[in-house]
Each structure stands twice: as C-alpha cells, then as structure tokens.
Backbone as JSON, one array per atom type, in Angstrom:
{
  "sequence": "MYNLLYKYLLERTAINTDSFNRLTQYFTIVKYKKNEQILRPGDICRNNYFVNAGCLRFYTTNKEGYELTRYFAFEGKFGTALTSFIEQKPSFEYIQCLESSELLVISHQDFFNLVNTVPEMNFLYRNILEMAYVTTQRRIYGLQGETALERLRWLMNYQPDIFKRASSRVIATYLGITTYTLSRLKAEL",
  "N": [[21.45, -6.1, 18.0], [21.49, -5.02, 15.45], [20.35, -7.11, 14.01], [17.7, -7.31, 12.96], [17.66, -5.39, 11.0], [19.67, -6.46, 9.36], [18.39, -8.84, 8.53], [16.3, -7.7, 7.17], [17.61, -6.44, 4.97], [18.85, -8.58, 3.73], [16.55, -9.97, 2.81], [15.96, -8.44, 0.68], [18.11, -7.64, -0.79], [21.38, -8.64, -2.05], [23.23, -8.41, -0.03], [26.51, -8.54, 1.5], [28.41, -9.6, 4.35], [30.61, -7.83, 4.94], [29.81, -5.37, 3.71], [27.42, -4.9, 4.92], [28.35, -4.49, 7.64], [29.88, -2.19, 7.25], [27.76, -0.48, 6.62], [26.33, -0.29, 9.02], [27.85, 1.37, 10.61], [26.88, 3.88, 10.02], [24.46, 4.16, 11.15], [22.57, 5.27, 14.0], [21.61, 4.19, 17.25], [18.55, 5.01, 18.69], [16.38, 5.65, 21.39], [12.93, 6.11, 22.0], [10.24, 7.56, 23.76], [6.79, 6.43, 24.44], [4.29, 7.92, 22.49], [5.9, 10.09, 21.87], [6.82, 12.73, 19.78], [8.7, 12.79, 16.89], [8.93, 14.23, 14.65], [7.49, 17.17, 13.5], [5.08, 19.15, 11.69], [6.48, 21.6, 9.47], [9.02, 21.11, 10.39], [12.15, 20.02, 8.99], [12.68, 17.0, 7.63], [15.35, 15.15, 8.54], [16.24, 12.7, 8.83], [16.16, 9.08, 8.21], [14.29, 6.22, 9.39], [14.61, 3.11, 10.85], [12.72, 0.58, 12.25], [13.39, -0.95, 15.02], [12.29, -1.81, 17.4], [8.97, -1.27, 18.52], [6.68, 1.23, 17.22], [5.89, 3.42, 14.6], [3.99, 6.19, 13.76], [2.63, 7.98, 11.01], [1.28, 11.0, 10.31], [-0.99, 13.65, 9.5], [-2.81, 16.77, 9.91], [-6.02, 17.93, 8.98], [-7.64, 20.91, 7.59], [-9.83, 21.33, 9.31], [-8.87, 20.26, 11.65], [-8.84, 17.6, 12.05], [-7.17, 14.49, 12.5], [-5.27, 12.66, 10.16], [-4.1, 9.66, 9.32], [-1.46, 8.32, 7.61], [0.37, 6.21, 7.49], [1.81, 3.35, 9.06], [4.67, 2.22, 10.65], [6.06, -0.61, 11.63], [7.94, -3.14, 13.56], [10.98, -3.92, 11.85], [10.71, -2.38, 9.54], [11.38, 0.38, 7.41], [10.81, 3.92, 7.84], [9.89, 7.21, 7.07], [9.39, 10.81, 6.71], [8.87, 11.02, 3.62], [8.7, 12.87, 1.35], [9.68, 15.32, 2.51], [12.17, 14.33, 3.42], [13.46, 13.49, 1.04], [13.5, 16.02, -0.53], [14.41, 17.82, 1.32], [12.98, 19.79, 2.5], [10.48, 21.71, 4.5], [8.39, 19.61, 6.4], [5.0, 18.31, 6.12], [3.79, 16.69, 7.83], [3.46, 14.74, 10.76], [5.66, 12.65, 12.82], [5.21, 10.1, 14.99], [5.87, 8.16, 17.93], [4.07, 5.43, 18.63], [4.45, 3.71, 20.56], [6.82, 2.88, 23.18], [9.91, 3.06, 21.55], [12.54, 1.65, 19.7], [14.84, 2.89, 17.52], [16.8, 2.73, 14.51], [18.68, 5.12, 13.36], [19.46, 6.91, 10.49], [21.11, 9.56, 8.95], [20.05, 12.01, 6.45], [22.21, 12.78, 4.76], [24.17, 10.77, 5.14], [22.57, 8.58, 4.39], [22.05, 9.03, 1.59], [24.61, 9.18, 0.67], [25.45, 6.53, 1.01], [23.55, 5.27, -0.74], [24.51, 6.21, -3.15], [26.99, 5.09, -3.3], [27.07, 2.42, -2.49], [25.98, -0.45, -3.97], [24.01, -2.18, -2.96], [22.49, -0.6, -1.28], [21.57, 1.28, -2.96], [19.91, -0.36, -4.45], [18.24, -0.96, -2.49], [17.02, 1.45, -1.85], [15.69, 2.08, -4.16], [13.7, -0.01, -3.98], [12.36, 0.92, -1.65], [11.3, 3.27, -2.66], [9.58, 2.18, -4.55], [7.86, 0.55, -3.07], [6.63, 2.68, -1.56], [5.22, 4.03, -3.49], [3.46, 2.1, -4.38], [1.96, 1.5, -2.05], [0.9, 4.05, -1.62], [-0.69, 4.3, -3.84], [-2.52, 2.25, -3.35], [-3.77, 3.15, -1.04], [-5.04, 5.55, -1.9], [-6.75, 4.57, -3.82], [-8.23, 2.86, -2.26], [-9.39, 4.65, -0.34], [-10.89, 6.19, -2.11], [-12.5, 4.38, -3.54], [-13.58, 2.24, -2.06], [-15.82, 0.86, 0.48], [-16.24, 1.9, 3.9], [-16.46, -0.38, 5.44], [-15.16, -2.34, 3.79], [-12.6, -1.22, 3.65], [-11.93, -1.61, 6.47], [-12.0, -4.35, 6.65], [-9.9, -5.01, 5.02], [-7.78, -3.98, 6.38], [-7.84, -5.53, 8.65], [-7.24, -8.05, 7.61], [-4.67, -7.67, 6.37], [-3.02, -6.13, 8.24], [-3.31, -7.15, 10.89], [-2.14, -6.85, 13.53], [-2.27, -4.2, 14.13], [-4.6, -3.65, 15.58], [-4.07, -4.37, 18.08], [-2.19, -2.77, 18.94], [-2.55, -0.1, 18.45], [-4.7, 2.71, 19.21], [-8.32, 2.74, 19.05], [-9.11, 5.24, 18.1], [-6.89, 6.18, 16.61], [-6.68, 4.16, 14.69], [-9.17, 4.59, 13.34], [-8.48, 7.22, 12.21], [-6.74, 6.34, 10.28], [-8.32, 4.82, 8.63], [-10.09, 6.69, 7.63], [-12.42, 7.28, 8.94], [-14.85, 7.93, 11.6], [-14.47, 7.21, 15.1], [-16.77, 6.2, 16.26], [-18.04, 5.14, 14.0], [-16.19, 3.11, 13.39], [-16.38, 1.52, 15.55], [-19.05, 0.57, 15.21], [-18.9, -0.75, 12.82], [-17.08, -2.78, 13.47], [-18.65, -4.26, 15.18], [-20.54, -5.26, 13.46], [-19.11, -7.14, 12.2]],
  "CA": [[21.14, -4.64, 17.75], [21.38, -4.78, 14.0], [19.89, -8.31, 13.44], [16.41, -7.14, 12.24], [18.14, -4.74, 9.84], [20.34, -7.41, 8.48], [17.33, -9.76, 7.91], [15.42, -6.84, 6.21], [18.41, -6.31, 3.85], [18.95, -9.97, 3.14], [15.39, -10.28, 2.1], [15.76, -7.5, -0.5], [19.38, -7.41, -1.56], [22.49, -9.69, -1.91], [24.33, -7.87, 0.71], [27.4, -9.45, 2.15], [28.62, -9.2, 5.75], [31.39, -6.7, 4.98], [29.06, -4.32, 3.24], [26.55, -4.68, 6.06], [29.11, -3.99, 8.74], [30.12, -0.81, 6.84], [26.54, 0.35, 6.64], [25.9, -0.14, 10.39], [28.57, 2.45, 11.05], [26.11, 5.09, 9.76], [23.21, 4.19, 11.95], [22.6, 5.41, 15.44], [20.44, 3.63, 17.94], [17.95, 6.05, 19.47], [15.19, 5.25, 22.0], [11.96, 7.2, 22.12], [9.15, 7.26, 24.67], [5.5, 6.34, 23.91], [3.65, 9.17, 22.04], [6.87, 11.13, 21.55], [6.84, 13.2, 18.41], [9.99, 12.87, 16.41], [8.89, 15.18, 13.51], [6.35, 17.98, 13.46], [4.98, 19.98, 10.4], [7.37, 22.73, 9.47], [10.41, 20.71, 10.51], [12.73, 19.36, 7.84], [12.95, 15.54, 8.0], [16.74, 14.96, 8.25], [16.59, 11.23, 9.12], [15.36, 7.88, 7.91], [14.27, 5.56, 10.61], [14.42, 1.69, 10.82], [12.11, 0.4, 13.5], [13.96, -2.16, 15.74], [11.24, -2.25, 18.34], [8.02, -0.34, 18.56], [5.77, 1.51, 16.09], [5.82, 4.8, 14.2], [2.76, 6.62, 13.05], [2.91, 9.08, 10.21], [0.0, 11.58, 10.07], [-1.13, 15.12, 9.36], [-4.04, 17.23, 10.32], [-6.62, 18.72, 7.88], [-8.12, 22.24, 7.93], [-10.78, 21.26, 10.41], [-8.22, 19.79, 12.76], [-8.95, 16.17, 12.14], [-5.99, 13.77, 12.18], [-5.2, 11.71, 8.97], [-2.95, 8.77, 9.38], [-1.02, 7.88, 6.38], [1.18, 5.0, 7.45], [2.35, 2.81, 10.29], [5.88, 1.43, 10.42], [6.29, -1.57, 12.68], [9.33, -3.65, 13.6], [11.52, -4.44, 10.59], [10.39, -1.53, 8.44], [11.81, 1.82, 7.37], [9.86, 4.92, 7.71], [10.27, 8.62, 7.16], [8.44, 11.71, 5.92], [9.58, 10.81, 2.51], [8.89, 14.08, 0.61], [10.62, 16.15, 3.12], [13.42, 13.65, 3.45], [14.12, 13.68, -0.25], [13.64, 17.48, -0.94], [15.04, 18.53, 2.48], [11.98, 21.01, 2.7], [9.64, 21.46, 5.55], [7.4, 18.49, 6.29], [3.65, 18.67, 6.39], [3.32, 15.6, 8.68], [4.08, 14.32, 12.12], [6.07, 11.16, 13.04], [4.88, 9.87, 16.4], [6.07, 6.85, 18.31], [2.9, 4.98, 19.31], [4.89, 2.84, 21.73], [8.25, 3.05, 23.37], [10.43, 2.6, 20.45], [14.02, 1.77, 19.47], [14.99, 3.06, 16.19], [18.04, 2.77, 14.0], [18.52, 6.32, 12.63], [20.53, 7.37, 9.51], [20.93, 10.96, 8.45], [19.94, 12.3, 5.07], [23.49, 12.86, 4.05], [24.7, 9.45, 5.14], [21.71, 7.67, 3.59], [22.25, 9.14, 0.2], [26.07, 8.82, 0.32], [25.42, 5.04, 0.83], [22.77, 5.08, -2.02], [25.36, 6.58, -4.31], [28.32, 4.32, -3.31], [26.88, 0.96, -2.17], [24.98, -1.01, -4.89], [22.84, -2.8, -2.22], [21.71, 0.5, -0.77], [20.87, 1.87, -4.15], [18.77, -1.24, -4.79], [17.18, -0.78, -1.38], [16.29, 2.78, -1.98], [14.6, 1.87, -5.24], [12.69, -0.72, -3.34], [11.61, 1.7, -0.7], [10.38, 4.18, -3.44], [8.5, 1.36, -5.21], [6.76, 0.27, -2.1], [5.98, 3.77, -1.12], [4.33, 4.29, -4.55], [2.34, 0.98, -4.34], [1.26, 1.8, -0.81], [0.12, 5.27, -1.79], [-1.74, 3.89, -4.84], [-3.62, 1.38, -2.59], [-4.45, 4.03, -0.06], [-5.82, 6.44, -2.67], [-7.93, 3.92, -4.46], [-9.03, 2.35, -1.19], [-10.21, 5.6, 0.19], [-11.89, 6.61, -3.03], [-13.4, 3.36, -4.16], [-14.09, 1.23, -1.13], [-16.56, 1.36, 1.57], [-15.53, 1.85, 5.21], [-16.4, -1.8, 5.87], [-14.15, -2.98, 2.9], [-11.29, -0.79, 4.24], [-11.67, -2.27, 7.68], [-11.72, -5.84, 6.39], [-8.52, -5.06, 4.44], [-6.78, -3.79, 7.42], [-7.92, -6.72, 9.55], [-6.51, -9.14, 6.85], [-3.27, -7.37, 6.13], [-2.32, -5.62, 9.31], [-4.17, -7.42, 12.08], [-1.5, -6.43, 14.7], [-2.62, -2.87, 14.51], [-5.63, -3.62, 16.47], [-3.46, -4.68, 19.44], [-1.08, -1.79, 19.19], [-2.99, 1.35, 18.25], [-6.07, 2.92, 19.78], [-9.41, 2.87, 17.93], [-9.14, 6.65, 17.53], [-5.74, 6.22, 15.63], [-7.05, 3.29, 13.55], [-10.15, 5.34, 12.63], [-7.95, 8.26, 11.44], [-6.12, 5.63, 9.16], [-9.44, 4.4, 7.78], [-10.81, 7.84, 7.24], [-13.82, 7.23, 9.57], [-15.0, 8.28, 13.01], [-14.33, 6.04, 16.13], [-18.14, 5.68, 16.42], [-18.24, 4.25, 12.81], [-15.25, 1.93, 13.48], [-17.05, 0.65, 16.61], [-20.26, 0.07, 14.71], [-18.43, -1.76, 11.86], [-16.47, -4.01, 14.09], [-19.74, -4.89, 15.79], [-21.2, -5.93, 12.33], [-18.27, -8.33, 11.6]],
  "C": [[20.74, -4.43, 16.27], [20.72, -6.06, 13.26], [18.6, -8.09, 12.58], [16.83, -6.41, 10.94], [18.82, -5.6, 8.81], [19.4, -8.33, 7.79], [16.56, -8.9, 6.92], [16.38, -6.73, 4.86], [18.67, -7.54, 3.06], [17.85, -10.33, 2.34], [15.18, -9.48, 0.82], [16.97, -7.41, -1.31], [20.31, -8.64, -1.31], [23.54, -9.19, -1.12], [25.19, -8.83, 1.45], [27.78, -8.83, 3.54], [29.57, -8.05, 5.83], [30.62, -5.38, 4.76], [28.07, -3.91, 4.34], [27.23, -3.95, 7.24], [29.47, -2.46, 8.45], [28.89, -0.01, 6.95], [26.12, 0.62, 8.1], [26.58, 1.08, 11.02], [27.76, 3.82, 10.99], [24.91, 5.17, 10.47], [23.5, 4.46, 13.39], [21.29, 4.84, 16.12], [19.84, 4.72, 18.9], [16.65, 5.46, 20.06], [14.28, 6.43, 22.32], [10.82, 6.59, 23.03], [7.81, 7.12, 23.87], [4.94, 7.72, 23.73], [4.59, 10.3, 21.86], [6.84, 11.43, 20.09], [8.28, 13.45, 18.01], [10.07, 13.85, 15.21], [7.51, 15.89, 13.73], [6.31, 18.77, 12.07], [5.77, 21.19, 10.51], [8.81, 22.33, 9.63], [10.85, 19.93, 9.26], [13.12, 17.94, 8.33], [14.48, 15.26, 7.57], [17.15, 13.53, 8.45], [15.68, 10.27, 8.44], [15.38, 6.95, 9.07], [13.84, 4.07, 10.28], [13.94, 1.32, 12.19], [12.68, -1.0, 14.07], [12.96, -2.69, 16.71], [10.24, -0.95, 18.43], [7.17, -0.01, 17.32], [5.76, 2.98, 15.92], [4.51, 5.02, 13.51], [3.08, 7.93, 12.31], [1.59, 9.82, 9.86], [0.13, 13.14, 9.93], [-2.49, 15.48, 9.93], [-4.66, 18.08, 9.14], [-7.06, 20.1, 8.43], [-9.11, 22.32, 9.12], [-10.12, 20.71, 11.74], [-8.25, 18.3, 13.07], [-7.59, 15.55, 11.74], [-6.2, 12.76, 11.06], [-3.98, 10.95, 8.98], [-2.62, 8.2, 8.06], [-0.46, 6.52, 6.4], [1.49, 4.63, 8.77], [3.63, 2.1, 9.99], [6.23, 0.59, 11.71], [7.7, -2.09, 12.63], [9.7, -4.23, 12.24], [11.18, -3.58, 9.42], [11.03, -0.15, 8.58], [10.62, 2.72, 7.35], [10.42, 6.29, 7.82], [9.25, 9.52, 6.51], [9.16, 11.84, 4.55], [9.75, 12.04, 1.63], [9.82, 14.96, 1.18], [11.97, 15.62, 3.15], [14.24, 13.74, 2.18], [14.41, 15.04, -0.62], [14.42, 18.29, 0.1], [14.28, 19.96, 2.47], [11.2, 20.67, 3.81], [8.52, 20.37, 5.38], [6.04, 19.13, 6.57], [3.02, 17.58, 7.33], [4.07, 15.43, 10.01], [4.62, 12.92, 12.01], [5.88, 11.11, 14.52], [5.25, 8.37, 16.71], [4.81, 6.4, 19.1], [3.2, 4.16, 20.44], [6.27, 3.33, 21.97], [8.92, 2.35, 22.21], [11.95, 2.65, 20.41], [14.12, 1.78, 17.91], [16.44, 3.15, 15.69], [17.87, 3.98, 13.07], [19.73, 6.58, 11.68], [20.16, 8.72, 8.92], [20.69, 10.98, 6.92], [21.19, 12.13, 4.18], [24.11, 11.51, 4.06], [24.01, 8.46, 4.34], [22.05, 7.81, 2.07], [23.73, 8.98, -0.21], [26.05, 7.33, 0.16], [24.67, 4.69, -0.48], [23.63, 5.24, -3.17], [26.64, 5.76, -4.3], [28.16, 2.83, -3.02], [25.71, 0.38, -2.9], [23.76, -1.52, -4.08], [22.0, -1.73, -1.68], [20.96, 1.24, -1.92], [19.68, 0.98, -4.57], [17.66, -1.04, -3.79], [16.39, 0.42, -1.42], [15.26, 2.66, -3.06], [13.48, 1.06, -4.78], [11.85, 0.03, -2.42], [10.69, 2.69, -1.53], [9.3, 3.41, -4.06], [7.41, 0.96, -4.32], [6.05, 1.44, -1.63], [4.92, 4.2, -2.2], [3.17, 3.25, -4.55], [1.4, 1.22, -3.15], [0.4, 3.03, -0.99], [-1.07, 5.09, -2.77], [-2.96, 3.17, -4.16], [-4.4, 2.23, -1.67], [-5.4, 4.97, -0.77], [-7.09, 5.68, -3.25], [-8.82, 3.28, -3.4], [-9.93, 3.35, -0.58], [-11.28, 6.15, -0.67], [-12.85, 5.61, -3.51], [-13.98, 2.27, -3.27], [-14.87, 1.73, -0.01], [-15.78, 1.32, 2.88], [-15.32, 0.33, 5.68], [-15.34, -2.57, 5.09], [-12.8, -2.52, 3.39], [-10.9, -1.48, 5.56], [-11.29, -3.68, 7.48], [-10.29, -5.99, 5.82], [-7.49, -4.87, 5.53], [-6.72, -4.96, 8.44], [-7.12, -7.9, 8.88], [-5.1, -8.87, 6.73], [-2.52, -6.77, 7.25], [-3.07, -5.84, 10.59], [-3.57, -6.91, 13.37], [-1.89, -5.0, 15.1], [-3.63, -2.63, 15.53], [-5.18, -3.85, 17.9], [-2.61, -3.54, 19.81], [-1.4, -0.35, 19.07], [-4.47, 1.43, 18.79], [-7.1, 2.94, 18.63], [-9.44, 4.22, 17.31], [-8.04, 6.75, 16.36], [-6.11, 5.37, 14.44], [-8.18, 4.05, 12.63], [-9.54, 6.38, 11.78], [-7.18, 7.57, 10.2], [-7.22, 5.28, 8.2], [-10.22, 5.47, 7.23], [-12.29, 7.9, 7.79], [-13.74, 7.76, 11.02], [-14.71, 7.01, 13.89], [-15.75, 5.43, 16.31], [-18.37, 4.71, 15.16], [-17.39, 2.99, 12.89], [-15.89, 0.95, 14.44], [-18.24, -0.12, 16.04], [-19.9, -1.04, 13.65], [-17.79, -2.98, 12.45], [-17.6, -4.94, 14.72], [-20.52, -5.75, 14.66], [-20.4, -7.17, 11.84], [-18.4, -9.6, 12.44]]
}
C-alpha cells in the first residue's frame, strides 16, 4: 500500500522506518474512477495527493473555454493545486483522474503539521516547491520560446508514457496546440 511512497521518500530524504510509519498514519487511501473530478475551480484544495496508481491531470479553462493542461502526476508523484493548497483560497484549476486511480491523500493541516515537526517532511516539502518552480519555468519558456514541434519532441523524450495514457485532445491541451496540429506534427516525425 505504501511501498511506492516509501521508495519516493527514500530517494529524496534519509527517512527511517519509524518516521515513515508515523507519516503513513496521516494518509488515507482513496480510489477514484476514470475522469472523476476531485477538484473544481472555486473549491479550496484541502489535500495533497500521492499517486499510487493511475494518473492525475491538472488543468484550467481560458476565457474562450479552451482547456489548458498544466501538469500530469503519474504513479510515484505528488500532485495538488499548489497555490490553493498553500493559501487555502479557491482554486482556479481542476484536478481530474485520467484513469481509475488510487491516491494516498493527506490533508492540508496534517501535511503542514508534519512539515513543521518531521525534518524529512520539511526537506520533502522544499523539494516539492523547488521541482514545482523548475517545472513552471520549463513550461513558461517552452511555451514562449519553442515551436510546437520542439515541445512535442520534448514530451516524447521526457514523458513518453503520456501517449499511451492520455487522449490526443488532452495532450494537445498540454502542448498548447490543437488536436489537428498534434496529428500533423506526429505524422512529420
């Protein structure tokens, strides 16, 4: 149940078995169905999610109603609507399960209690924030400075599994292009 979380923490911290066992008491295992929305704009994100199985998609819609995907969290990753989670203010994005998913869920209160009392969690939180910043920077510069073909190549190299697990429509919203353009670019490769 918690093997993937333990592996994740061991790769990033020097957590011992006792500390890990204490941490797991704060997580709840929750199963969601494919396409289930676990957060909608206007809701306050009260949980952080660790993906045990499945895939989460984080997205919003623009003024014209087009979906814009920000992030995918696959097995072995944390994911949350970070701004809403930290500030405890309404979210501007959706969290959707792209597949039937099993998540380890920890509440805002428990998460920050652990961050403040367990050194490994404090280190982990810093790591999560650093990676969120790096990912955001890459996304911004990728969308501003790279062609659609370059963005597609990057995705194929660094997240190839996404093409097996998400629809072309969803992938196009991540790349900032239409499904037609995605089809055309894939044919060029």
